[in-house]
Amino acid sequence: MAQVPLLMPQLGESIAEATIVKILFKEGDAIEADKDILEVETNKAVMGVTAPCSGTLCQLNAQEAESYPVGAILGYIEVSEEEARRLGLDDESPAKDEPRAKKEKRPARRGAPQQVEPTVRGLPVPAHAAGASYLSPRMKARMTELGLHAADLSGIAGSGAGGRATIEDLEKFLEDIERNRITPASSMRVAVADAMRRSATRPLATVVLPVRLDNMLAHRKTCAPHKAGPALYVLRALAIALSENSAPAGRLIGDRIIHPRSIDIGFAVEAEDGVLVPVIRNADQVPLADLIDRYNRLVELARLRRLPVGDMGGSIATVTNYGVFGLTIATPIPLPEQTLLVGMGAGQIVPHWDPAKKEFGPITEAAFTLSFDHRVLDGGAAGRLLKRVSELLNNPAEL
Amino acid sequence: MITYLQAITAALDKALADDPRVFLYGQDIGAFGGAFKVTKNLAQKFPGRVLDAPLSEDAIVGVAIGAAIEGMRPVVEMQFADFSTCGFNQIVNHAATLFYRTGVPCPIVVRLPSGGTAGSGPFHSQSMEALYAHYPGLIVMTPGTVEDAYSMMRDAIALDDPVIFCEHKFLYNHLKAEKLPEESPPVGKARLARHGRDATIVTYSAMVHESLAAAEELTGDGYEIEIVDLRTVKPLDTDTVLASVARTGRLLCVSEEWPWGGVSAEVIARVTSEGFGLLDAPPQRLNARDTPVPYHPDLWTAHRPTASAIASATRRLLEM
């Protein structure tokens, strides 16, 4: 006849063991399901331990005034055939290394070592959607061989456990795409793809602020002999704002914030099939007027893809002027090594309420965006930074 | 038709005929022809060359080693594989190490009738290949076909190393072939018992046939299972196993032995350490339950891998 173990139950969230206060039955007694067999005391309360089923208490290991850990076998209840069937006791289960019930006479001692249960057995793919991202060693080897990343395979509907992509799924997918027209991606394209993929592994967010451009545009007309691009104004404003408070441009690595060494700001330039980002070093320390020539030269070199290595990389934030494409709002993705990306939308003449004159008047305004790594800063800090940039931009003579 | 058992008899016959240095030694193998009749009529055919031994495996193997040192090529029989542990010291400490220690070869063959049948119980059923494979210096053969029973016995006698020859008792009379082979693969080379695509079963001896039955069942579900018959457990043909896993990406090791430190465990250790990037799912094994071999027929049936258990295990592997 089957035997059901009587276990010390989990009595509360932080309870690891309990002391037997009273044993209500003795070996040989008939037991009714859901009735109390013992009373136990934890550091919180006295409570009853009920029988998991009906039957005969064929073995009792526990003693009054002794402590037993949660999960300890306190005894055994012998059950009838139909009760065993009702409980779904499985005859077919593999032989376990449990001590035979008859020999187990000594009760578990206080503080007996707990069984360590592995959390993962077999394939670490749980039977729900989270399995979809599991990549087997073979998948990884094949992907390395072909230069693929998980992002390349996002289009595969996996047929494996939990929806994971199996090696067969991958090979079928690769076969299938051969039927499309295929053109080689330029090295610029592959480089940008890699940067964007790495960047997007972070939680990114964007805030938007309308910024008045009239003062900046007026100042720009007075620039001679060469005009400064609007992006240079914003770059200077951003540089000064960050020199006042550099924390938003920090990077989060583990539980540490890595602060910038110097205020080097980059600006995006469209080059063939991609984007290059020349950098103005120590942009907080050089007035705008002295930056104009350098800026224009860098833009030229970038467009020709002849940017010197020393003028690329190492910037702590980037400015991008997508407004030149007529775009009013965008959510660009910051460079993978940076936390901040300031975006400038296309300027538009819009009606603005003048509270003093109590009338609408035209102003030139653009939506500025700040896209940021949300692990480093939140919307408030982002908003404050954009507002400061806006303030500085509206005082262009000081830039 | 010739049975697996008759193939072994034929190989022994040929060896006795071709090489005067060969003799047979074991309990009841002379006039009685052996407990399973493997040596039937050989004592009559080769007088003085097929000798009965006392009930001492220690002595049987010891005599063989001594004879081998003197230039003979003995083939000894342990009546049941299980009894070989009474001669364990002779096998692993003397036979296996002799050449390493002295430069003198030890060309003995120790025949182990292995595996169980219903009712044979814990001391007449064991599969001991893993135990002996663990020791350097021994070759361990596990033929699973009539052809291999013949050609591998001939190879075993021709080798200068001590060979543990694990014959499967169930296959003795159940496996039949048209005729004996004229050619055979080299010693230590595994063979593809079945070509497949979706998963690899690595197995040997009687389990090759259970695995083939399981593979047939799975064809109905659209799966093609590849089966590697190791033939020889030591040396183990890692290359053939890895090549198969390279094709299928999934591995199931099936054997009648116990799981702990078995041939299955060795195959999986090699595939994961040398071919990790080949695996699309964790490698699995299916062995006998980790208990002594039961006597009761119902328990015995539940104890060892069967075709349907192999099919279930393979399905689980395929669905990972």
XYZ file of C-alpha atoms in Angstrom:
719
model
C 0.000 0.000 0.000
C 1.222 3.447 -0.829
C 2.625 5.747 1.839
C 2.242 9.492 1.847
C 4.868 11.470 3.762
C 3.715 13.958 6.391
C 5.869 17.039 5.816
C 6.504 20.092 7.957
C 4.632 22.683 5.896
C 5.753 26.212 4.950
C 4.098 28.083 7.779
C 4.986 31.645 6.844
C 7.228 33.585 4.527
C 10.325 33.718 6.670
C 9.721 30.607 8.764
C 12.492 27.990 8.389
C 11.578 25.598 11.193
C 8.993 24.950 13.892
C 8.816 23.227 17.258
C 6.290 20.467 17.890
C 4.074 21.522 20.746
C 1.548 18.699 20.786
C 1.112 15.434 18.902
C -2.571 14.614 18.629
C -2.319 11.031 17.289
C -0.048 8.043 17.774
C 1.300 5.421 15.371
C -1.430 3.108 14.182
C -4.264 5.629 14.553
C -6.731 6.291 11.758
C -6.308 9.758 10.207
C -8.849 11.970 8.465
C -7.798 14.318 5.656
C -7.531 18.033 6.558
C -7.805 17.348 10.312
C -4.985 18.498 12.631
C -2.360 15.840 13.383
C 0.085 18.035 15.342
C 0.406 21.508 16.780
C 3.589 23.456 16.088
C 4.985 26.723 17.311
C 7.033 29.183 15.310
C 8.381 32.512 16.497
C 5.099 33.992 15.374
C 2.300 31.727 16.486
C 1.001 28.294 17.409
C -0.734 26.526 14.530
C -1.957 23.129 13.448
C -0.439 20.782 10.861
C -3.210 18.986 9.019
C -3.232 15.560 7.418
C -2.706 15.687 3.630
C -5.013 12.683 3.165
C -7.019 10.023 4.967
C -5.406 6.768 6.064
C -3.451 5.255 8.919
C -0.575 7.006 10.651
C 1.840 4.141 10.069
C 4.969 5.961 11.183
C 5.646 9.009 13.315
C 9.192 10.400 13.455
C 8.473 13.630 15.290
C 8.721 14.233 19.028
C 7.158 16.913 21.190
C 9.426 19.831 22.124
C 11.734 19.070 19.154
C 12.296 21.436 16.222
C 12.150 20.364 12.595
C 12.908 22.348 9.442
C 10.258 23.137 6.835
C 9.963 20.159 4.493
C 11.203 17.601 7.052
C 9.406 14.263 6.962
C 7.540 13.984 10.264
C 5.940 10.633 9.530
C 4.063 8.537 7.004
C 0.383 7.924 6.359
C -0.547 4.645 4.759
C -3.346 5.146 2.229
C -5.789 2.791 0.503
C -5.483 1.997 -3.260
C -8.270 4.376 -4.259
C -6.922 7.149 -2.095
C -3.524 6.626 -3.758
C -5.164 6.885 -7.176
C -7.083 9.963 -6.112
C -3.863 11.589 -5.028
C -2.228 10.628 -8.317
C 0.645 8.712 -6.697
C 2.773 7.704 -9.649
C 4.000 4.097 -9.817
C 6.018 4.875 -12.903
C 8.228 7.527 -11.350
C 11.993 6.786 -11.464
C 13.647 5.213 -8.441
C 14.642 7.947 -6.006
C 17.503 7.845 -3.524
C 15.114 8.221 -0.576
C 15.814 6.244 2.595
C 13.351 3.362 2.991
C 10.465 4.424 5.265
C 10.911 1.529 7.689
C 14.541 2.396 8.458
C 14.003 6.126 8.944
C 13.500 6.207 12.726
C 15.647 9.161 13.838
C 13.953 12.547 13.407
C 15.728 15.308 11.527
C 17.975 17.324 13.844
C 17.583 21.026 14.341
C 19.457 22.900 11.603
C 19.805 19.821 9.391
C 21.237 20.846 5.981
C 18.504 21.768 3.514
C 18.254 20.017 0.161
C 19.631 22.339 -2.504
C 17.308 22.215 -5.488
C 18.845 23.264 -8.795
C 16.786 25.934 -10.439
C 17.506 24.756 -13.936
C 17.339 21.129 -15.100
C 17.764 20.266 -18.748
C 17.159 23.068 -21.184
C 16.877 26.480 -19.462
C 13.847 27.326 -21.520
C 10.723 27.746 -19.426
C 7.489 26.860 -21.152
C 6.413 30.439 -21.721
C 7.405 33.403 -23.874
C 10.692 33.974 -22.041
C 12.038 30.895 -23.792
C 12.040 32.736 -27.077
C 15.416 34.345 -26.475
C 17.312 31.128 -25.615
C 20.207 30.484 -27.966
C 21.765 27.026 -27.871
C 25.548 26.585 -28.135
C 25.045 25.464 -31.732
C 23.018 28.543 -32.542
C 25.698 30.768 -31.048
C 28.467 28.961 -32.918
C 26.623 29.287 -36.229
C 25.782 32.923 -35.585
C 29.415 33.688 -34.811
C 30.430 31.886 -37.993
C 28.053 34.016 -40.064
C 28.550 37.275 -38.169
C 24.920 37.356 -37.001
C 23.432 38.831 -33.852
C 20.184 38.048 -32.064
C 18.819 41.269 -33.579
C 19.296 39.788 -37.065
C 17.141 36.830 -36.102
C 14.263 38.720 -34.524
C 12.180 37.752 -37.546
C 12.445 34.014 -36.909
C 9.385 32.328 -35.424
C 11.036 29.633 -33.312
C 9.730 26.068 -33.364
C 11.642 24.965 -30.287
C 10.548 24.768 -26.661
C 9.074 28.029 -25.444
C 9.260 29.446 -28.951
C 13.033 29.457 -29.131
C 14.731 29.400 -32.504
C 16.359 26.029 -33.194
C 19.257 25.480 -35.554
C 16.795 24.106 -38.104
C 14.749 27.294 -37.873
C 17.880 29.311 -38.496
C 19.015 27.266 -41.500
C 15.528 27.386 -43.041
C 15.421 31.148 -42.493
C 18.792 31.637 -44.169
C 17.737 29.450 -47.088
C 14.523 31.392 -47.442
C 16.092 34.837 -47.587
C 18.310 33.676 -50.455
C 15.202 33.881 -52.605
C 15.076 37.664 -52.191
C 17.172 40.216 -54.044
C 20.294 40.716 -51.981
C 22.724 43.639 -52.115
C 25.862 43.971 -50.007
C 25.685 46.308 -47.020
C 28.444 48.925 -46.990
C 30.915 48.834 -44.138
C 29.417 52.125 -42.963
C 25.972 50.509 -42.802
C 27.280 47.522 -40.864
C 29.120 49.835 -38.456
C 26.037 51.968 -37.836
C 23.909 48.825 -37.424
C 26.288 47.465 -34.846
C 26.362 50.740 -32.913
C 22.584 51.088 -32.899
C 22.107 47.460 -31.865
C 24.477 47.852 -28.951
C 22.931 51.160 -27.947
C 19.402 49.797 -27.964
C 20.263 47.164 -25.386
C 19.696 49.999 -22.893
C 16.280 51.396 -21.923
C 16.124 54.618 -23.932
C 13.612 57.429 -23.571
C 12.998 60.784 -25.200
C 11.621 64.070 -23.903
C 10.499 66.948 -26.122
C 10.657 70.685 -25.477
C 9.513 73.506 -27.785
C 12.421 75.982 -28.125
C 12.237 79.509 -29.475
C 14.798 80.133 -32.184
C 14.345 83.834 -32.966
C 17.282 85.072 -30.912
C 19.605 82.443 -32.262
C 18.512 83.063 -35.857
C 18.936 86.805 -35.472
C 22.426 86.369 -34.018
C 23.330 84.019 -36.789
C 22.608 86.674 -39.423
C 25.220 88.873 -37.805
C 27.958 86.244 -38.096
C 30.613 87.205 -40.614
C 32.337 86.143 -42.764
C 31.168 82.575 -42.143
C 27.871 81.569 -40.637
C 27.676 79.017 -37.865
C 25.288 76.139 -38.348
C 22.373 76.091 -35.874
C 23.748 72.818 -34.546
C 26.907 74.623 -33.392
C 24.822 77.021 -31.290
C 23.052 74.090 -29.676
C 26.366 72.317 -29.197
C 27.791 75.278 -27.310
C 24.634 75.629 -25.211
C 24.762 71.937 -24.357
C 28.467 72.161 -23.508
C 27.906 75.045 -21.084
C 24.892 73.334 -19.528
C 26.912 70.150 -18.986
C 29.866 72.073 -17.573
C 27.441 73.403 -14.935
C 26.197 69.857 -14.179
C 27.867 66.909 -15.870
C 25.901 64.174 -14.103
C 23.361 63.673 -16.930
C 26.233 62.822 -19.269
C 27.609 60.166 -16.925
C 27.542 56.471 -17.803
C 26.128 53.776 -15.555
C 28.405 50.733 -15.289
C 27.042 48.267 -12.724
C 26.300 50.365 -9.668
C 28.728 53.187 -10.436
C 28.287 56.412 -12.387
C 31.312 57.205 -14.516
C 31.582 60.985 -14.950
C 32.967 62.639 -18.078
C 36.603 63.775 -18.082
C 36.096 66.724 -20.391
C 33.122 68.269 -22.155
C 33.669 66.912 -25.660
C 30.495 67.152 -27.729
C 29.871 65.497 -31.078
C 27.502 66.482 -33.850
C 25.941 64.208 -36.448
C 26.795 64.657 -40.106
C 25.143 62.642 -42.816
C 27.748 60.833 -44.917
C 27.215 58.283 -47.663
C 24.944 55.507 -46.376
C 25.371 56.518 -42.770
C 26.241 59.070 -40.138
C 29.583 60.328 -38.900
C 30.044 62.197 -35.632
C 32.917 64.714 -35.543
C 33.792 66.015 -32.082
C 34.538 69.463 -30.643
C 36.873 68.917 -27.708
C 36.443 70.990 -24.537
C 33.489 72.690 -26.152
C 32.652 74.443 -22.872
C 35.913 76.397 -22.955
C 35.929 77.848 -26.474
C 33.512 80.645 -27.454
C 31.262 80.034 -30.435
C 32.933 82.632 -32.615
C 36.221 80.752 -32.372
C 34.590 77.454 -33.254
C 32.916 78.386 -36.512
C 35.794 77.634 -38.867
C 36.695 74.413 -37.173
C 33.075 73.300 -37.191
C 32.600 73.988 -40.886
C 35.792 72.196 -41.798
C 34.762 69.166 -39.791
C 31.381 69.075 -41.513
C 33.123 69.167 -44.906
C 35.592 66.443 -44.007
C 32.817 64.278 -42.586
C 30.717 64.575 -45.726
C 33.725 63.446 -47.761
C 34.399 60.683 -45.239
C 37.870 62.077 -44.707
C 37.466 62.825 -41.028
C 40.741 62.363 -39.111
C 40.591 59.734 -36.385
C 41.533 62.300 -33.742
C 38.377 64.262 -34.526
C 36.089 61.308 -33.946
C 35.140 59.389 -30.825
C 35.384 60.178 -27.147
C 32.453 62.608 -27.048
C 30.148 62.590 -24.039
C 27.012 63.758 -25.861
C 25.904 64.373 -29.435
C 23.785 66.969 -31.201
C 21.805 65.956 -34.259
C 19.896 68.302 -36.524
C 17.245 66.167 -38.154
C 15.281 69.331 -38.801
C 17.263 69.773 -42.036
C 15.254 66.860 -43.408
C 12.016 68.672 -42.537
C 11.421 66.386 -39.566
C 9.676 68.044 -36.660
C 10.132 65.318 -34.068
C 12.287 62.218 -33.909
C 13.447 59.688 -31.351
C 17.052 59.124 -32.414
C 19.191 56.562 -30.630
C 22.214 57.835 -28.678
C 25.634 56.416 -29.502
C 26.293 53.232 -27.546
C 29.043 54.834 -25.469
C 26.924 57.914 -24.659
C 23.969 58.703 -22.485
C 22.623 61.813 -24.240
C 21.554 62.823 -27.721
C 20.077 66.283 -28.298
C 17.921 66.492 -31.408
C 16.799 69.595 -33.250
C 13.559 69.553 -35.212
C 12.701 71.772 -38.161
C 11.961 75.377 -37.193
C 8.433 76.542 -37.836
C 6.702 79.881 -37.558
C 3.918 79.366 -35.054
C 1.505 81.655 -33.228
C 2.604 82.423 -29.689
C 0.426 84.018 -27.000
C 1.900 87.188 -25.617
C 0.324 87.671 -22.161
C 1.455 91.296 -21.967
C -0.040 92.297 -25.316
C -2.835 89.785 -24.891
C -2.535 88.664 -28.497
C -0.971 85.970 -30.652
C 2.202 86.855 -32.499
C 4.434 84.811 -34.802
C 7.579 83.220 -33.394
C 10.001 80.725 -34.834
C 10.024 77.576 -32.778
C 11.375 74.041 -33.076
C 10.799 70.925 -31.014
C 14.065 69.878 -29.377
C 14.389 66.329 -28.171
C 16.672 64.827 -25.585
C 17.054 61.072 -26.046
C 18.757 59.477 -23.090
C 19.694 56.244 -21.318
C 16.942 56.066 -18.742
C 19.178 54.121 -16.361
C 21.282 57.231 -15.780
C 18.667 59.951 -15.585
C 14.914 60.398 -15.468
C 12.510 62.672 -17.298
C 12.896 65.477 -14.772
C 16.646 65.749 -15.109
C 16.314 65.429 -18.868
C 13.737 68.178 -18.946
C 15.869 70.466 -16.795
C 18.868 69.955 -19.054
C 16.848 70.759 -22.165
C 15.397 73.838 -20.503
C 18.883 75.087 -19.628
C 19.993 74.491 -23.235
C 16.968 76.463 -24.374
C 17.820 79.327 -21.997
C 21.412 79.476 -23.182
C 20.314 79.292 -26.809
C 18.119 82.313 -26.314
C 21.139 84.274 -25.148
C 23.341 83.606 -28.178
C 25.757 86.481 -27.537
C 26.995 84.669 -24.429
C 27.715 81.436 -26.302
C 21.023 -18.628 -41.209
C 23.574 -18.144 -38.494
C 22.929 -16.785 -35.028
C 25.021 -14.287 -33.010
C 26.050 -17.191 -30.797
C 27.002 -19.392 -33.720
C 29.050 -16.535 -35.144
C 31.129 -16.446 -31.970
C 31.539 -20.215 -32.107
C 32.646 -19.916 -35.738
C 35.227 -17.267 -34.844
C 36.619 -19.414 -32.025
C 36.652 -22.409 -34.332
C 38.607 -20.510 -36.969
C 41.083 -19.170 -34.416
C 41.707 -22.622 -32.975
C 42.197 -23.990 -36.471
C 44.524 -21.219 -37.676
C 46.735 -20.615 -34.647
C 48.136 -23.347 -32.368
C 48.813 -20.767 -29.687
C 45.062 -20.256 -29.151
C 43.265 -22.226 -26.459
C 39.995 -21.796 -24.549
C 39.580 -21.979 -20.769
C 36.472 -21.563 -18.652
C 33.857 -23.304 -16.517
C 31.911 -26.077 -18.298
C 33.205 -25.120 -21.738
C 34.765 -28.505 -22.553
C 32.564 -31.546 -23.009
C 29.500 -29.618 -21.860
C 30.038 -27.012 -24.584
C 29.560 -24.030 -22.230
C 26.570 -22.773 -20.240
C 25.151 -21.175 -23.400
C 26.707 -23.689 -25.824
C 29.078 -21.175 -27.348
C 31.897 -23.724 -27.287
C 29.708 -26.635 -28.430
C 31.728 -29.412 -30.063
C 34.954 -27.423 -29.951
C 36.519 -29.633 -27.284
C 35.930 -32.677 -29.478
C 37.180 -30.923 -32.570
C 40.301 -29.512 -30.931
C 41.387 -32.017 -28.270
C 43.394 -30.527 -25.435
C 42.695 -26.959 -26.571
C 39.288 -26.391 -24.901
C 39.745 -26.882 -21.168
C 37.366 -26.892 -18.181
C 38.315 -24.629 -15.303
C 37.530 -24.812 -11.596
C 35.058 -22.396 -10.041
C 37.562 -19.549 -9.699
C 37.512 -16.584 -12.036
C 40.651 -15.348 -10.321
C 42.391 -18.571 -11.342
C 40.914 -18.569 -14.838
C 42.231 -15.102 -15.668
C 45.479 -15.699 -13.799
C 46.124 -18.865 -15.846
C 45.401 -16.918 -19.023
C 47.872 -14.168 -18.109
C 50.551 -16.668 -17.265
C 49.962 -18.547 -20.505
C 50.058 -15.273 -22.467
C 53.416 -14.374 -20.914
C 54.657 -17.754 -22.164
C 53.504 -16.934 -25.713
C 50.010 -18.449 -25.850
C 46.860 -16.635 -26.949
C 44.153 -17.730 -24.525
C 40.447 -16.964 -24.817
C 38.786 -17.376 -21.436
C 35.117 -17.353 -20.564
C 33.526 -15.845 -17.488
C 30.313 -17.862 -17.317
C 28.375 -14.669 -16.619
C 29.898 -11.177 -16.900
C 28.869 -10.542 -13.308
C 31.286 -13.204 -12.028
C 34.266 -11.470 -13.607
C 34.620 -9.320 -10.512
C 35.969 -12.406 -8.768
C 38.860 -12.081 -11.206
C 38.855 -8.269 -11.174
C 42.296 -7.941 -9.641
C 43.811 -10.226 -12.293
C 42.156 -8.269 -15.093
C 42.761 -4.688 -14.046
C 45.950 -4.909 -12.038
C 47.776 -7.675 -13.900
C 46.498 -8.064 -17.441
C 45.855 -4.361 -18.061
C 49.219 -3.182 -16.709
C 51.547 -5.981 -17.802
C 52.743 -4.379 -21.019
C 53.170 -0.983 -19.377
C 55.200 -2.406 -16.549
C 57.258 -5.082 -18.289
C 57.073 -4.577 -22.050
C 55.597 -8.067 -22.311
C 52.250 -8.080 -24.164
C 49.202 -9.773 -22.642
C 47.126 -11.013 -25.606
C 44.227 -12.530 -23.670
C 40.535 -12.339 -24.504
C 38.089 -12.422 -21.600
C 34.579 -13.254 -22.786
C 31.769 -11.741 -20.724
C 28.235 -12.923 -21.451
C 26.511 -9.668 -20.583
C 23.077 -8.164 -20.236
C 19.932 -9.584 -18.736
C 16.960 -11.667 -19.604
C 13.706 -11.835 -17.606
C 14.350 -13.627 -14.331
C 18.142 -13.623 -14.503
C 18.442 -11.283 -11.501
C 21.242 -9.077 -10.138
C 24.190 -11.482 -10.612
C 23.392 -12.847 -14.040
C 22.497 -9.626 -15.849
C 25.181 -6.987 -15.512
C 26.715 -4.872 -18.247
C 30.277 -4.229 -17.181
C 31.834 -2.484 -20.118
C 32.154 0.873 -18.321
C 33.871 -0.696 -15.359
C 36.630 -2.212 -17.502
C 36.822 0.709 -19.922
C 37.779 2.856 -16.970
C 41.135 1.054 -16.737
C 43.912 2.021 -19.137
C 45.394 -0.946 -20.957
C 42.180 -2.826 -21.758
C 40.215 -2.970 -24.995
C 36.482 -3.367 -24.460
C 34.370 -4.724 -27.301
C 30.567 -4.728 -27.403
C 29.388 -6.308 -30.673
C 25.736 -5.766 -31.483
C 25.351 -7.690 -34.741
C 26.003 -11.218 -35.935
C 28.678 -9.916 -38.315
C 30.441 -7.984 -35.553
C 30.227 -10.938 -33.143
C 32.245 -12.914 -35.700
C 34.732 -10.387 -37.012
C 35.347 -8.646 -33.695
C 36.088 -11.958 -31.952
C 38.653 -12.665 -34.651
C 40.079 -9.140 -34.179
C 40.129 -9.617 -30.408
C 42.230 -12.764 -30.674
C 44.575 -11.147 -33.193
C 45.207 -8.084 -30.973
C 48.162 -8.173 -28.608
C 46.249 -6.202 -25.955
C 43.981 -7.762 -23.353
C 40.421 -7.611 -24.685
C 37.209 -7.692 -22.674
C 34.654 -9.125 -25.085
C 31.104 -8.327 -23.967
C 28.698 -10.702 -25.709
C 25.003 -10.042 -25.160
C 23.089 -13.068 -23.862
C 19.770 -11.917 -25.277
C 21.258 -11.518 -28.736
C 22.786 -15.025 -28.677
C 19.776 -16.733 -30.217
C 17.546 -13.799 -31.155
C 19.843 -12.258 -33.736
C 20.330 -14.060 -37.024
C 22.130 -13.248 -40.243
C 22.373 -14.732 -43.699
C 26.095 -15.375 -43.628
C 29.360 -14.443 -42.020
C 31.203 -11.388 -43.311
C 34.416 -11.510 -45.284
C 35.422 -7.935 -44.500
C 35.020 -5.849 -41.409
C 35.608 -2.266 -40.281
C 38.824 -1.548 -38.376
C 38.946 -2.137 -34.626
C 37.588 0.834 -32.725
C 35.510 2.259 -35.567
C 31.846 2.884 -34.881
C 29.237 2.263 -37.563
C 26.064 4.068 -38.613
C 23.305 1.551 -37.964
C 20.851 4.055 -39.379
C 21.183 7.360 -41.226
C 19.133 10.265 -39.908
C 18.803 14.000 -39.616
C 16.908 15.109 -36.527
C 18.736 13.471 -33.607
C 21.591 11.045 -32.923
C 21.304 7.988 -30.715
C 24.701 6.653 -29.634
C 24.400 3.095 -28.418
C 25.856 -0.430 -28.624
C 25.065 -4.112 -28.213
C 21.428 -5.126 -27.696
C 20.300 -1.525 -27.371
C 21.131 -0.941 -31.041
C 18.107 -3.041 -31.928
C 15.806 -1.405 -29.398
C 16.931 1.964 -30.746
C 16.243 0.884 -34.341
C 12.709 -0.091 -33.314
C 12.253 3.292 -31.614
C 13.548 5.085 -34.723
C 11.004 3.242 -36.885
C 8.231 4.440 -34.605
C 9.469 8.027 -34.848
C 9.521 7.927 -38.638
C 5.751 7.973 -38.359
C 6.009 11.414 -36.742
C 8.264 12.685 -39.502
C 11.533 12.371 -37.577
C 14.581 10.616 -38.958
C 16.857 9.402 -36.195
C 20.500 8.584 -36.787
C 21.902 5.653 -34.818
C 25.593 5.178 -34.080
C 26.619 1.671 -33.028
C 29.855 2.148 -31.115
C 30.861 -1.525 -31.647
C 33.878 -1.014 -29.413
C 33.464 0.978 -26.221
C 37.179 1.367 -25.732
C 38.747 2.797 -27.792
C 35.683 4.992 -28.336
C 35.190 6.421 -31.835
C 34.686 10.051 -30.841
C 35.087 11.285 -34.425
C 32.112 9.328 -35.743
C 29.991 10.458 -32.811
C 30.936 14.122 -33.277
C 30.324 13.924 -37.026
C 26.843 12.594 -36.370
C 26.051 15.258 -33.779
C 27.358 17.821 -36.270
C 24.650 16.622 -38.643
C 21.783 16.444 -36.165
C 22.577 18.801 -33.259
C 20.876 16.497 -30.734
C 22.276 13.560 -28.785
C 20.733 10.731 -26.811
C 22.978 8.012 -25.367
C 21.227 4.700 -24.770
C 22.727 1.740 -22.966
C 21.710 -1.098 -20.713
C 24.366 -0.234 -18.106
C 23.779 1.925 -15.024
C 24.048 5.697 -15.448
C 26.836 6.578 -13.021
C 30.144 6.884 -14.871
C 28.870 4.775 -17.741
C 29.677 4.676 -21.430
C 26.799 7.123 -21.956
C 28.394 9.506 -19.481
C 31.740 9.229 -21.268
C 30.218 9.939 -24.679
C 28.348 12.963 -23.353
C 31.475 14.253 -21.586
C 33.403 14.076 -24.834
C 30.688 15.665 -26.960
C 30.112 18.566 -24.563
C 33.790 19.296 -24.060
C 34.944 18.778 -27.652
C 31.779 19.599 -29.585
C 29.841 22.037 -27.429
C 29.040 24.261 -30.391
C 27.407 21.296 -32.165
C 24.642 20.901 -29.630
C 21.277 22.536 -30.229
C 19.847 20.939 -27.063
C 21.342 19.475 -23.878
C 22.659 15.927 -24.440
C 20.556 13.208 -22.800
C 21.080 9.657 -21.664
C 18.814 6.710 -21.075
C 20.216 3.841 -19.059
C 19.023 1.142 -16.691
C 17.587 2.405 -13.419
C 20.188 3.100 -10.793
C 19.388 -0.020 -8.748
C 20.674 -3.609 -8.804
C 19.079 -5.550 -11.666
C 15.755 -6.900 -10.403
C 14.701 -10.515 -10.501
C 10.945 -10.110 -10.948
C 10.069 -9.985 -14.675
C 7.821 -6.946 -14.269
C 10.499 -5.031 -12.410
C 13.114 -6.198 -14.893
C 11.052 -4.850 -17.776
C 10.723 -1.523 -15.990
C 14.422 -1.480 -15.173
C 16.019 -1.406 -18.621
C 15.516 0.873 -21.627
C 12.905 -0.465 -24.046
C 12.034 0.625 -27.575
C 9.095 2.699 -26.326
C 11.135 4.302 -23.529
C 13.789 5.162 -26.104
C 11.138 6.629 -28.402
C 9.745 8.756 -25.530
C 13.175 9.971 -24.518
C 13.964 10.832 -28.130
C 10.703 12.735 -28.474
C 11.503 14.766 -25.365
C 14.908 15.548 -26.832
C 13.394 16.559 -30.173
C 10.956 18.913 -28.491
C 13.590 20.769 -26.490
